[in-house]
mmCIF file of C-alpha atoms in Angstrom:
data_model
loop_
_atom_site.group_PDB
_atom_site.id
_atom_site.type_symbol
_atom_site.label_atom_id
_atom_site.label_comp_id
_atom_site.label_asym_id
_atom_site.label_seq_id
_atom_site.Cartn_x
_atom_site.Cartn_y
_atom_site.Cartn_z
ATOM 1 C CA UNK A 1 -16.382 130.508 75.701
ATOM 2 C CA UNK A 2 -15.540 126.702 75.724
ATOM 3 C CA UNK A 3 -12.848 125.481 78.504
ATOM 4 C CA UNK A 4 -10.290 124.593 76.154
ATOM 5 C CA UNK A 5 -10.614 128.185 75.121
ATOM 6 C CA UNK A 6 -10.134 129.575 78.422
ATOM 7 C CA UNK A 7 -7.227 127.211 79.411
ATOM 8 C CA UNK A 8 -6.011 128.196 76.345
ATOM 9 C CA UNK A 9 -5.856 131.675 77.505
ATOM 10 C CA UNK A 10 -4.171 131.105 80.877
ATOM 11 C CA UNK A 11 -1.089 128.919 79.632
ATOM 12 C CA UNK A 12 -0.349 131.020 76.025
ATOM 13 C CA UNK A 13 -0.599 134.531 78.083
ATOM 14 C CA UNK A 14 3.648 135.051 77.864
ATOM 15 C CA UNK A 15 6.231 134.795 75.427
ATOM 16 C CA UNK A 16 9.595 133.773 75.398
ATOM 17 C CA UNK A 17 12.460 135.906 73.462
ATOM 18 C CA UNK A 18 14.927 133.981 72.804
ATOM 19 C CA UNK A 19 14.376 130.611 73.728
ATOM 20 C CA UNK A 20 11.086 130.195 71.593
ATOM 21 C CA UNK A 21 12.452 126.525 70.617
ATOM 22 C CA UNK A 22 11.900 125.495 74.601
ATOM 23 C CA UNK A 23 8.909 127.570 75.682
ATOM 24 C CA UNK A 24 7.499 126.082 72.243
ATOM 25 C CA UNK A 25 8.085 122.914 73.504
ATOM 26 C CA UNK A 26 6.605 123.439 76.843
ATOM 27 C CA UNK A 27 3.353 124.881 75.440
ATOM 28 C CA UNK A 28 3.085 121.885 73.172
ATOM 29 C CA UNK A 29 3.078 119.676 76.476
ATOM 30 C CA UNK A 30 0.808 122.039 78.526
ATOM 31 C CA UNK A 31 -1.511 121.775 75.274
ATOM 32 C CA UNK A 32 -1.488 117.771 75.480
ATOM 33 C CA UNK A 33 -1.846 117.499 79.167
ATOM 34 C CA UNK A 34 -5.012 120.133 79.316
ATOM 35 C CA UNK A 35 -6.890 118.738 76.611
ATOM 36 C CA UNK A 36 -9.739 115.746 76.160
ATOM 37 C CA UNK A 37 -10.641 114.657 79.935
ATOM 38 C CA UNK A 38 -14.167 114.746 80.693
ATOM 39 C CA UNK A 39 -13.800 118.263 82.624
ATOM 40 C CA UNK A 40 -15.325 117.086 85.873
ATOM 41 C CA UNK A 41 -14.129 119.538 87.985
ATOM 42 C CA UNK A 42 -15.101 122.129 85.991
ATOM 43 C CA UNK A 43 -18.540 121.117 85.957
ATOM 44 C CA UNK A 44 -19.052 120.679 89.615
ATOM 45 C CA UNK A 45 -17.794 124.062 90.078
ATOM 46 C CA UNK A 46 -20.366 125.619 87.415
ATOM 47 C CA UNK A 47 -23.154 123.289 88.684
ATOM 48 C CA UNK A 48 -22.457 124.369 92.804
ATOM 49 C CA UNK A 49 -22.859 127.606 91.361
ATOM 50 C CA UNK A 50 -26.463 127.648 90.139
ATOM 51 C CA UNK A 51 -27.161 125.109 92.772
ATOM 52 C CA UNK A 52 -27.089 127.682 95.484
ATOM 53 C CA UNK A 53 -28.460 129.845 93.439
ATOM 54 C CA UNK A 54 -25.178 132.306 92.597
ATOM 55 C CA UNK A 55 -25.122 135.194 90.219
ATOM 56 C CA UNK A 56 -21.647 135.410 89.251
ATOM 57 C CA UNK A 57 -20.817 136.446 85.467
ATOM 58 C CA UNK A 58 -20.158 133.638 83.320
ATOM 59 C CA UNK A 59 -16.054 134.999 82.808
ATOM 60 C CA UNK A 60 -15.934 134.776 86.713
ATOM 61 C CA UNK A 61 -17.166 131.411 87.266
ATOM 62 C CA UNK A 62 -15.299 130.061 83.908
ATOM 63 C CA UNK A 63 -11.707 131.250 85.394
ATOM 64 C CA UNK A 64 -12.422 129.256 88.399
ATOM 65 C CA UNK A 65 -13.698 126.568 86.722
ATOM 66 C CA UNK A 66 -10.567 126.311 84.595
ATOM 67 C CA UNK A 67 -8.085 126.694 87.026
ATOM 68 C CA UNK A 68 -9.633 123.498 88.305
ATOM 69 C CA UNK A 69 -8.762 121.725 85.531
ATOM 70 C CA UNK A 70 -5.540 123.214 85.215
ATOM 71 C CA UNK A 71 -4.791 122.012 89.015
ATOM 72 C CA UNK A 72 -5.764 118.746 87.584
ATOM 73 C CA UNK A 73 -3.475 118.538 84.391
ATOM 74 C CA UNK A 74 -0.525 119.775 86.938
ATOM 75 C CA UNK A 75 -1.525 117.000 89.616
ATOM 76 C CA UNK A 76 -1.691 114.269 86.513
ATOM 77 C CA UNK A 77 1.779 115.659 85.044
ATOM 78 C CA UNK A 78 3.652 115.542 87.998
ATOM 79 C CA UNK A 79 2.018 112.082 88.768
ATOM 80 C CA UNK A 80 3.264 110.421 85.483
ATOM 81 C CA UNK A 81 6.775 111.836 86.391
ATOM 82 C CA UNK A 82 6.682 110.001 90.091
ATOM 83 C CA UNK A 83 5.332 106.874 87.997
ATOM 84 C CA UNK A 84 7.360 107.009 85.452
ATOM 85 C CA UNK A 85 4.475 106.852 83.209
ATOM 86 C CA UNK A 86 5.150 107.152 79.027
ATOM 87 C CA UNK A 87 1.822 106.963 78.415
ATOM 88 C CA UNK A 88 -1.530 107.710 79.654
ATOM 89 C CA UNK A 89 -5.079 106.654 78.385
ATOM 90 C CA UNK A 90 -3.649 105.147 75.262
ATOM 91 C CA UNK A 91 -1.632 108.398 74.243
ATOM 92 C CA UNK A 92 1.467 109.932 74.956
ATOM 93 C CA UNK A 93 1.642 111.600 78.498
ATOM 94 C CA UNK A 94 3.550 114.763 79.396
ATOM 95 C CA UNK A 95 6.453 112.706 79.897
ATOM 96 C CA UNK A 96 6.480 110.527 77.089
ATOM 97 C CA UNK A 97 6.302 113.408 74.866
ATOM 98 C CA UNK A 98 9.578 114.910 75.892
ATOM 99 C CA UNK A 99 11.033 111.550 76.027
ATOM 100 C CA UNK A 100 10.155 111.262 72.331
ATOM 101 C CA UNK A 101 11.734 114.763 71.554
ATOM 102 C CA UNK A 102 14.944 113.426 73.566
ATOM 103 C CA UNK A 103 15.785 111.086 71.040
ATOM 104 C CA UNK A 104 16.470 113.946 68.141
ATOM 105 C CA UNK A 105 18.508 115.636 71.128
ATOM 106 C CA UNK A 106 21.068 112.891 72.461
ATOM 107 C CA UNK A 107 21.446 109.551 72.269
ATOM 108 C CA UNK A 108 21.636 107.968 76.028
ATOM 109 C CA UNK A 109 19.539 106.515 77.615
ATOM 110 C CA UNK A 110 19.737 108.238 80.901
ATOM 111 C CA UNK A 111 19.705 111.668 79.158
ATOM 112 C CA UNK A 112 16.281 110.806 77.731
ATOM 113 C CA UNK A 113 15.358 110.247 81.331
ATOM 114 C CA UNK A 114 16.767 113.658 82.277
ATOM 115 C CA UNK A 115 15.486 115.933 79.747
ATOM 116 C CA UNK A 116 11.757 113.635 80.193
ATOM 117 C CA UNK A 117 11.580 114.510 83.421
ATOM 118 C CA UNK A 118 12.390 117.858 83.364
ATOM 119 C CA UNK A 119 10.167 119.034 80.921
ATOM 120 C CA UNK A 120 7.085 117.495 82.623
ATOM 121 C CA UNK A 121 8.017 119.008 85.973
ATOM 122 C CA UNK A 122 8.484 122.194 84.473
ATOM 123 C CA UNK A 123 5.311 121.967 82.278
ATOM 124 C CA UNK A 124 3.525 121.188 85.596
ATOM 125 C CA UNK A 125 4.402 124.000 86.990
ATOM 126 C CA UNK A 126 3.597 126.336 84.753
ATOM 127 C CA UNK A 127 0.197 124.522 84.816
ATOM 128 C CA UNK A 128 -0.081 125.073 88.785
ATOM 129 C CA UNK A 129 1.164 128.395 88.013
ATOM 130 C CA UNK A 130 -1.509 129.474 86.052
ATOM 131 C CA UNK A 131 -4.729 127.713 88.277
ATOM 132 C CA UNK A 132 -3.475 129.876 90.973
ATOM 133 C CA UNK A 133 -3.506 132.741 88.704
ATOM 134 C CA UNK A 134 -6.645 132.087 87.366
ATOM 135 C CA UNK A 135 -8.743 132.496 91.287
ATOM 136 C CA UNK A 136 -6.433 135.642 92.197
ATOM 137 C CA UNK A 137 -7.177 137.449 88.828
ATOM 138 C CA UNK A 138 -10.752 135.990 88.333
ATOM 139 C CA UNK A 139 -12.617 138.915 89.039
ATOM 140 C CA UNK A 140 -14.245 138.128 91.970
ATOM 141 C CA UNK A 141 -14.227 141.237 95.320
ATOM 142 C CA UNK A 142 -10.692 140.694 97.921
ATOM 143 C CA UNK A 143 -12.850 138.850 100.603
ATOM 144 C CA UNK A 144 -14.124 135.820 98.368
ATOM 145 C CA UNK A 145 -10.687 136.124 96.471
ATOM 146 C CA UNK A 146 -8.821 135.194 99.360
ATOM 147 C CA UNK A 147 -11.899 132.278 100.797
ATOM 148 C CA UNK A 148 -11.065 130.821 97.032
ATOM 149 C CA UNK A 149 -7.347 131.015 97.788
ATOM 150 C CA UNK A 150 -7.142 129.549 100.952
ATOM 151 C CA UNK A 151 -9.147 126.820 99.293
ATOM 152 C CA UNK A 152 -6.615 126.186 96.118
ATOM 153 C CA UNK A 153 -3.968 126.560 99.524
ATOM 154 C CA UNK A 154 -5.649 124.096 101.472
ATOM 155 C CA UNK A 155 -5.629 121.716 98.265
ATOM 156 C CA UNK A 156 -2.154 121.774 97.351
ATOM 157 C CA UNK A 157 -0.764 120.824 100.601
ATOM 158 C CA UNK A 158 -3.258 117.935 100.753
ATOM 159 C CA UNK A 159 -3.232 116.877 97.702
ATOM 160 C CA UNK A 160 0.912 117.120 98.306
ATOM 161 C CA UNK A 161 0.889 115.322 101.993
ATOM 162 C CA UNK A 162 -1.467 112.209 100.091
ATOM 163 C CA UNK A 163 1.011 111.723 96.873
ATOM 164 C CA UNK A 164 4.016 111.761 99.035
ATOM 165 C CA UNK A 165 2.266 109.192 101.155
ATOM 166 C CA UNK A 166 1.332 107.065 98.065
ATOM 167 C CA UNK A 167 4.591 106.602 96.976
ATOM 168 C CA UNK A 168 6.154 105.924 100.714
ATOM 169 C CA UNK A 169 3.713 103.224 101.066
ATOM 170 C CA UNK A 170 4.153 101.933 97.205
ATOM 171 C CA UNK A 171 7.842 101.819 98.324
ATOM 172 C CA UNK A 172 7.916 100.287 101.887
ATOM 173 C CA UNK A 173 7.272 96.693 102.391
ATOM 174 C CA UNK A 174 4.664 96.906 105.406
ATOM 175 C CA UNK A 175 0.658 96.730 104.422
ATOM 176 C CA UNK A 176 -0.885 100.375 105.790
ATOM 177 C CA UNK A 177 -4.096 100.268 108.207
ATOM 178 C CA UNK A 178 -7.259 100.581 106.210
ATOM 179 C CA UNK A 179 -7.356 104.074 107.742
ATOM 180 C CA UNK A 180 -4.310 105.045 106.660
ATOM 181 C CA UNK A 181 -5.199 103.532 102.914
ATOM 182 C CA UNK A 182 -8.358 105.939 103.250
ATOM 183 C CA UNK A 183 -7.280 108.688 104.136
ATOM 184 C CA UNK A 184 -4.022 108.428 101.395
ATOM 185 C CA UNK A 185 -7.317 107.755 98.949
ATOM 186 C CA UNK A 186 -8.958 111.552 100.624
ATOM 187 C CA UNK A 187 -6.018 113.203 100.190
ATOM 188 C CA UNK A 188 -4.219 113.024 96.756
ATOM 189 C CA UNK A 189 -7.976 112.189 95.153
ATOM 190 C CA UNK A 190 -10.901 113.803 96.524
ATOM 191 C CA UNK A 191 -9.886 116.889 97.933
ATOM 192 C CA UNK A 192 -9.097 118.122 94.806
ATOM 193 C CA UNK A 193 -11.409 116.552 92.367
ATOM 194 C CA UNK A 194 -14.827 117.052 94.488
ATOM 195 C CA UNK A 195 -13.464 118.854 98.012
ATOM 196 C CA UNK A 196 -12.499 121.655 96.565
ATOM 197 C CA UNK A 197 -14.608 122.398 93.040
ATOM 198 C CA UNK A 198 -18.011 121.957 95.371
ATOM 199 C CA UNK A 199 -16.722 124.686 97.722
ATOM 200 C CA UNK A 200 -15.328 126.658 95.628
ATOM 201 C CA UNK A 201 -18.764 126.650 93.351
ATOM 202 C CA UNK A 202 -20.736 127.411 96.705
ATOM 203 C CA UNK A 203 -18.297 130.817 97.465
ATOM 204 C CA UNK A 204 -18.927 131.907 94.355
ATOM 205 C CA UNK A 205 -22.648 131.786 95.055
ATOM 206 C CA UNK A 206 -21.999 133.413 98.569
ATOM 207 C CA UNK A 207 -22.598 130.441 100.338
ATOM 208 C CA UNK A 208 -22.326 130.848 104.182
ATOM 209 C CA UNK A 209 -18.859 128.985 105.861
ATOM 210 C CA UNK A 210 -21.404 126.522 107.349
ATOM 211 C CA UNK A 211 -22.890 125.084 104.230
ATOM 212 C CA UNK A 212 -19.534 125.184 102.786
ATOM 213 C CA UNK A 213 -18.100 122.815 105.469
ATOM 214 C CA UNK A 214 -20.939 120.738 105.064
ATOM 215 C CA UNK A 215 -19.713 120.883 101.225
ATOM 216 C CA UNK A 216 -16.658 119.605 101.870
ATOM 217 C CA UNK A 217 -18.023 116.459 103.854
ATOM 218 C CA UNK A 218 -19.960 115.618 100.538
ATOM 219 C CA UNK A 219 -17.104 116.102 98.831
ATOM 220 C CA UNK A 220 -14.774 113.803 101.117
ATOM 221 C CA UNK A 221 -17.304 111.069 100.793
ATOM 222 C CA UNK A 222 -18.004 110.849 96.815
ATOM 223 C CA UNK A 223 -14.768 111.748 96.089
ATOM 224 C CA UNK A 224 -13.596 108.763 98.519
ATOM 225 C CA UNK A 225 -16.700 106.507 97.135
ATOM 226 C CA UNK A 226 -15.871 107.678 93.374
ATOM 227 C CA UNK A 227 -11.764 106.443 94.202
ATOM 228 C CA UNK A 228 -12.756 103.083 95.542
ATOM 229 C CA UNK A 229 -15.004 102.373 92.979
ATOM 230 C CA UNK A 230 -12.170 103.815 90.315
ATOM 231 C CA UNK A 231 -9.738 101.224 92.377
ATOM 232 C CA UNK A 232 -12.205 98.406 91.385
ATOM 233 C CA UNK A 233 -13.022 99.347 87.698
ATOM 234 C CA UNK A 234 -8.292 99.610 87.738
ATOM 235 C CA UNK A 235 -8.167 96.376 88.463
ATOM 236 C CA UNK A 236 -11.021 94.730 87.056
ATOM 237 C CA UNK A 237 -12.490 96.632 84.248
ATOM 238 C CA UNK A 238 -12.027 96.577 80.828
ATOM 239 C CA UNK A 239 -8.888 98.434 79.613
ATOM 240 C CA UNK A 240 -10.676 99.559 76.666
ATOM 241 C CA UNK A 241 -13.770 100.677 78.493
ATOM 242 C CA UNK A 242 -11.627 102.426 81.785
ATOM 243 C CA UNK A 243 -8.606 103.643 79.612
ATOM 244 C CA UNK A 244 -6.237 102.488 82.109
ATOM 245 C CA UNK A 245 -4.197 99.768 82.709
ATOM 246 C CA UNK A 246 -5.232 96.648 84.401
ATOM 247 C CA UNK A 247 -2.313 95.614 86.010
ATOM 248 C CA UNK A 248 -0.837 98.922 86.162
ATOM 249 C CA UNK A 249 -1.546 98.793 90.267
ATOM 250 C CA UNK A 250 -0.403 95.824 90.692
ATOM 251 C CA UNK A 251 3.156 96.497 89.011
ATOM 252 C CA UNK A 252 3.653 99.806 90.760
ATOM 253 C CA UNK A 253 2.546 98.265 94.316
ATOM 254 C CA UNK A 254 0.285 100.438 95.226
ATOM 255 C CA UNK A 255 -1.495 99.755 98.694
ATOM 256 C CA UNK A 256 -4.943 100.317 98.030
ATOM 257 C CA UNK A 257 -7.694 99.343 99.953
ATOM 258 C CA UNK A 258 -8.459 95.954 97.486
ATOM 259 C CA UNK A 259 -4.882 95.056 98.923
ATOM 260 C CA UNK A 260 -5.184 96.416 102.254
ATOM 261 C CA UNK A 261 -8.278 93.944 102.525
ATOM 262 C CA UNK A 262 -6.439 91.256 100.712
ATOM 263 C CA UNK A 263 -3.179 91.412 102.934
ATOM 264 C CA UNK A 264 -5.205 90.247 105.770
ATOM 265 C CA UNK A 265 -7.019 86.890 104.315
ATOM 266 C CA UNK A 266 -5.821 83.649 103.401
ATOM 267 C CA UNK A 267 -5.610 84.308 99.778
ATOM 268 C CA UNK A 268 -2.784 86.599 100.451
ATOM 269 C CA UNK A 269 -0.154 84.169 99.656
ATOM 270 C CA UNK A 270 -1.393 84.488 96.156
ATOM 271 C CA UNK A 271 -1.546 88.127 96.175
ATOM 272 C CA UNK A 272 1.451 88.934 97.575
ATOM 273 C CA UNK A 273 4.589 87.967 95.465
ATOM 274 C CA UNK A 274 3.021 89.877 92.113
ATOM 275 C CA UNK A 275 2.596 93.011 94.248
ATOM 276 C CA UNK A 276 4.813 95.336 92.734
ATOM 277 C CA UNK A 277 6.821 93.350 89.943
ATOM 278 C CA UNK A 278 7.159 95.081 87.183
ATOM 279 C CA UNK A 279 7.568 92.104 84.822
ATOM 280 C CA UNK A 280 3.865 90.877 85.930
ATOM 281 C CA UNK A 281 2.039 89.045 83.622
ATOM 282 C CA UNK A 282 -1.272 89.006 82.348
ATOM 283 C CA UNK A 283 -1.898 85.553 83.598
ATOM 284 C CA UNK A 284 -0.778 86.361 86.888
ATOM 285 C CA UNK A 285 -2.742 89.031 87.000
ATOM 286 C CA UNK A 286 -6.223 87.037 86.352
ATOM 287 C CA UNK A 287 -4.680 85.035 89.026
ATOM 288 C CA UNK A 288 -4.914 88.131 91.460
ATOM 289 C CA UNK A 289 -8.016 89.316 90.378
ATOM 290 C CA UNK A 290 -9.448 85.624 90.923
ATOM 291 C CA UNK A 291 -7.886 85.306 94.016
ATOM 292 C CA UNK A 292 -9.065 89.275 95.350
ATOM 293 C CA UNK A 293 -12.591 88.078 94.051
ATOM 294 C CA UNK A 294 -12.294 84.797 96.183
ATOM 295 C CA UNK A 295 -11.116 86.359 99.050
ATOM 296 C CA UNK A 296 -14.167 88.876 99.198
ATOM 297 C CA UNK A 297 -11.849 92.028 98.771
ATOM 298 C CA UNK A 298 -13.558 93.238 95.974
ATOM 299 C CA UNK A 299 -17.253 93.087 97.666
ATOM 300 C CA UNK A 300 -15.694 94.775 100.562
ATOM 301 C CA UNK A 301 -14.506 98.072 98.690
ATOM 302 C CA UNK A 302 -17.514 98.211 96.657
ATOM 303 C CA UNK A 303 -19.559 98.030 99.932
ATOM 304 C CA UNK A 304 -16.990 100.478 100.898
ATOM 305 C CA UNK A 305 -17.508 102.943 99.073
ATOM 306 C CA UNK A 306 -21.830 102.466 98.835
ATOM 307 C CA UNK A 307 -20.956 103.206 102.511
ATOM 308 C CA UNK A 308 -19.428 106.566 101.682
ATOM 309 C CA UNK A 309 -22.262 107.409 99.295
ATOM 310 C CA UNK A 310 -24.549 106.690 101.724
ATOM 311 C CA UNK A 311 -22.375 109.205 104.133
ATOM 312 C CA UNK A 312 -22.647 111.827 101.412
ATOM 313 C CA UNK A 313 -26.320 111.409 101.067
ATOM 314 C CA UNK A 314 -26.911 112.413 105.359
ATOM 315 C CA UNK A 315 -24.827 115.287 104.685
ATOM 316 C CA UNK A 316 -26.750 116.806 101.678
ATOM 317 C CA UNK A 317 -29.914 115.884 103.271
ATOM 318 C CA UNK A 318 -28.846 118.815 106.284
ATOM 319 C CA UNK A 319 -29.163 121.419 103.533
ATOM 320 C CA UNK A 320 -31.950 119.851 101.505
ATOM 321 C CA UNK A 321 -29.840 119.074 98.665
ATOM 322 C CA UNK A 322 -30.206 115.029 98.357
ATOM 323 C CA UNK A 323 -32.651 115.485 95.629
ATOM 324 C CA UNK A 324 -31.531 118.697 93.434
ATOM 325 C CA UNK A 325 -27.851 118.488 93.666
ATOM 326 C CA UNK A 326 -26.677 114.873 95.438
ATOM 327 C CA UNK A 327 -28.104 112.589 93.194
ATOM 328 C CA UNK A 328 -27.306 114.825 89.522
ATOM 329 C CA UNK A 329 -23.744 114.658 91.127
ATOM 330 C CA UNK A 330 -23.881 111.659 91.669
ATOM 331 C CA UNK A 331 -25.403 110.020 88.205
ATOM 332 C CA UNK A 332 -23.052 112.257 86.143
ATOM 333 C CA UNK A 333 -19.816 111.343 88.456
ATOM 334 C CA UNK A 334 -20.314 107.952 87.343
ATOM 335 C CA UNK A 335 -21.920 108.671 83.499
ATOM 336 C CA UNK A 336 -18.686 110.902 83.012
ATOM 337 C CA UNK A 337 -16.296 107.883 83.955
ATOM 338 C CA UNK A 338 -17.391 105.620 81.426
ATOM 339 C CA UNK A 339 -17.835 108.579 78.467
ATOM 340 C CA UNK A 340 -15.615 110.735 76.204
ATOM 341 C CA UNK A 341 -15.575 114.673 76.467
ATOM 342 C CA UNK A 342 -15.968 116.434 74.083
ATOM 343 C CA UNK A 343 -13.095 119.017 74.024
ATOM 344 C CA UNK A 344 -15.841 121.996 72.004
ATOM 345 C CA UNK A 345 -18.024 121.528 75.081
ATOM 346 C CA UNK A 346 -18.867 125.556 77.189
ATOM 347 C CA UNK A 347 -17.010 125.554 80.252
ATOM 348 C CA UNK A 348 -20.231 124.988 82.120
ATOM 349 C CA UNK A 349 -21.634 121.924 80.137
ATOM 350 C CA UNK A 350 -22.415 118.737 81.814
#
């Protein structure tokens, strides 16, 4: 079974009688949001797995698989509603696609904004809905059921706590410690896209609570190293290459740690007024990138997050898994941010 099959499963499992036109509609988002991606998640959770050596049937370990993708597309939904994001990676996000069905349904503005953001919470939910589904009915016995649970419970809150956060400190005028940066970076990022897939692979397997706390430390620390280096590739990569917007940071004001850094050198003064205007520039963006160069912000999170690697590497070598787990991770976190999926790929495939 491919991923896209099994998501497939999970968000077409109920019907609608009645209001078909809506549910219709909600489907079609759920389908947008869940496909492409390069299904990381997913294959840390597959790879954990047969890492530690578990013998879990292929159905089992594909339902938890996809219902960490499906946390994902829920997380990214909600995310472009906070944002106000039309688009994402080039294409219509959740959002943008009801905003474009709003037009055929009335003709003000603010009621595009209404029925917009409605549909993509709801679609969201539905996608949250069904991850949570997908661990309670994956097949697995009542006691690893409810470790998996507690995991997904752990995650949402989290994941919750560090987007609230974001957007407090996108919306408040004071620059957050570099602690508090990090740990907003932990918490809406890596828990759930390495934290929890890498534990949840090892109770699969039948991993002890020890080695799955250990886990979670590797997890923290690449999925901390893998944000920081995303944070640099935002700003400065190629919006071709990355997919993303290059000033897109910069005009929602988000206090990352390039800016954290930045806020506290003499370069600031260039920085500071484009921070958060929405009618930035491109030019004054190269300006900002020149000046975060100059200022030596962007060496510092890149020897940031080498730091965290490094942190990630001491904790694998405790269980003797630098070598056959660490460093695959690793190459194919990095490989898999620069590279299309391929939506036909098994649920398992790197």
């Amino acid at each position: 079974m491919t991923l896209q099959s099994e998501l497939d499963s999970l968000l077409h499992s109920a019907r609608v009688p009645g209001l078909s036109r809506d549910h219709h509609a909600l489907l079609t988002a759920l389908d947008l949001g869940s496909s492409g991606g390069k299904r990381f998640r997913p294959w840390l959770v597959t790879t954990v797995h047969a890492a530690f050596g578990g013998d879990q049937p292929d159905t089992v370990v594909d339902a938890v698989a996809a219902a960490t993708e499906l946390l994902h597309t829920a997380f990214v939904i909600h995310d472009d509603v906070i944002d106000n994001d039309d688009t994402r990676r080039g294409r219509p996000s959740v959002p943008g696609l009801f905003r474009s069905d709003a037009t055929e349904l009335a003709s003000s503005p603010d009621d595009h904004d209404t029925y917009a953001r409605a549909g993509a919470i709801l679609a969201g939910d539905l996608a949250l809905a069904a991850a949570i589904r997908a661990v309670a009915t994956c097949g697995v016995d009542p006691v690893t059921t409810h470790r998996l649970l507690d995991l997904l419970d752990a995650t949402l809150h989290a994941s919750a706590a560090g987007e609230l956060a974001d957007v407090r400190l996108a919306l408040g005028t004071a620059m957050p410690s570099a602690d508090e940066a990090i740990a907003v970076t932990e918490h809406k990022t890596a828990v759930y896209s390495f934290v929890l897939p890498l534990q949840a692979g090892a109770v699969l397997a039948g991993a002890d609570e020890s080695a799955v706390r250990v886990l979670g430390e590797i997890g923290r620390c690449l999925g901390v190293a893998f944000q920081l280096h995303d944070d640099v590739m935002a700003m400065f990569g190629d919006p071709e290459t990355t997919g993303k917007d290059s000033m897109g940071d910069l005009r929602e004001g988000k206090r990352t740690p390039l800016m954290v850094h930045a806020s506290q050198t003499a370069e600031w003064e260039r920085i500071a007024p484009h921070l958060g205007d929405p009618d930035l520039t491109e030019a004054a963006a190269a300006g900002v990138r020149e000046a975060l160069a100059a200022c030596g912000s962007r060496g510092y999170v890149e020897d940031l997050a080498d730091g965290h690697l490094a942190l990630a590497r001491e904790h694998a070598r405790t269980l003797d898994l630098e070598r056959s787990l660490l460093d695959p991770l690793v190459a194919q976190a990095w490989h898999m941010a620069a590279t299309t999926h391929d939506p036909a790929a098994r649920v398992g495939a790197a």
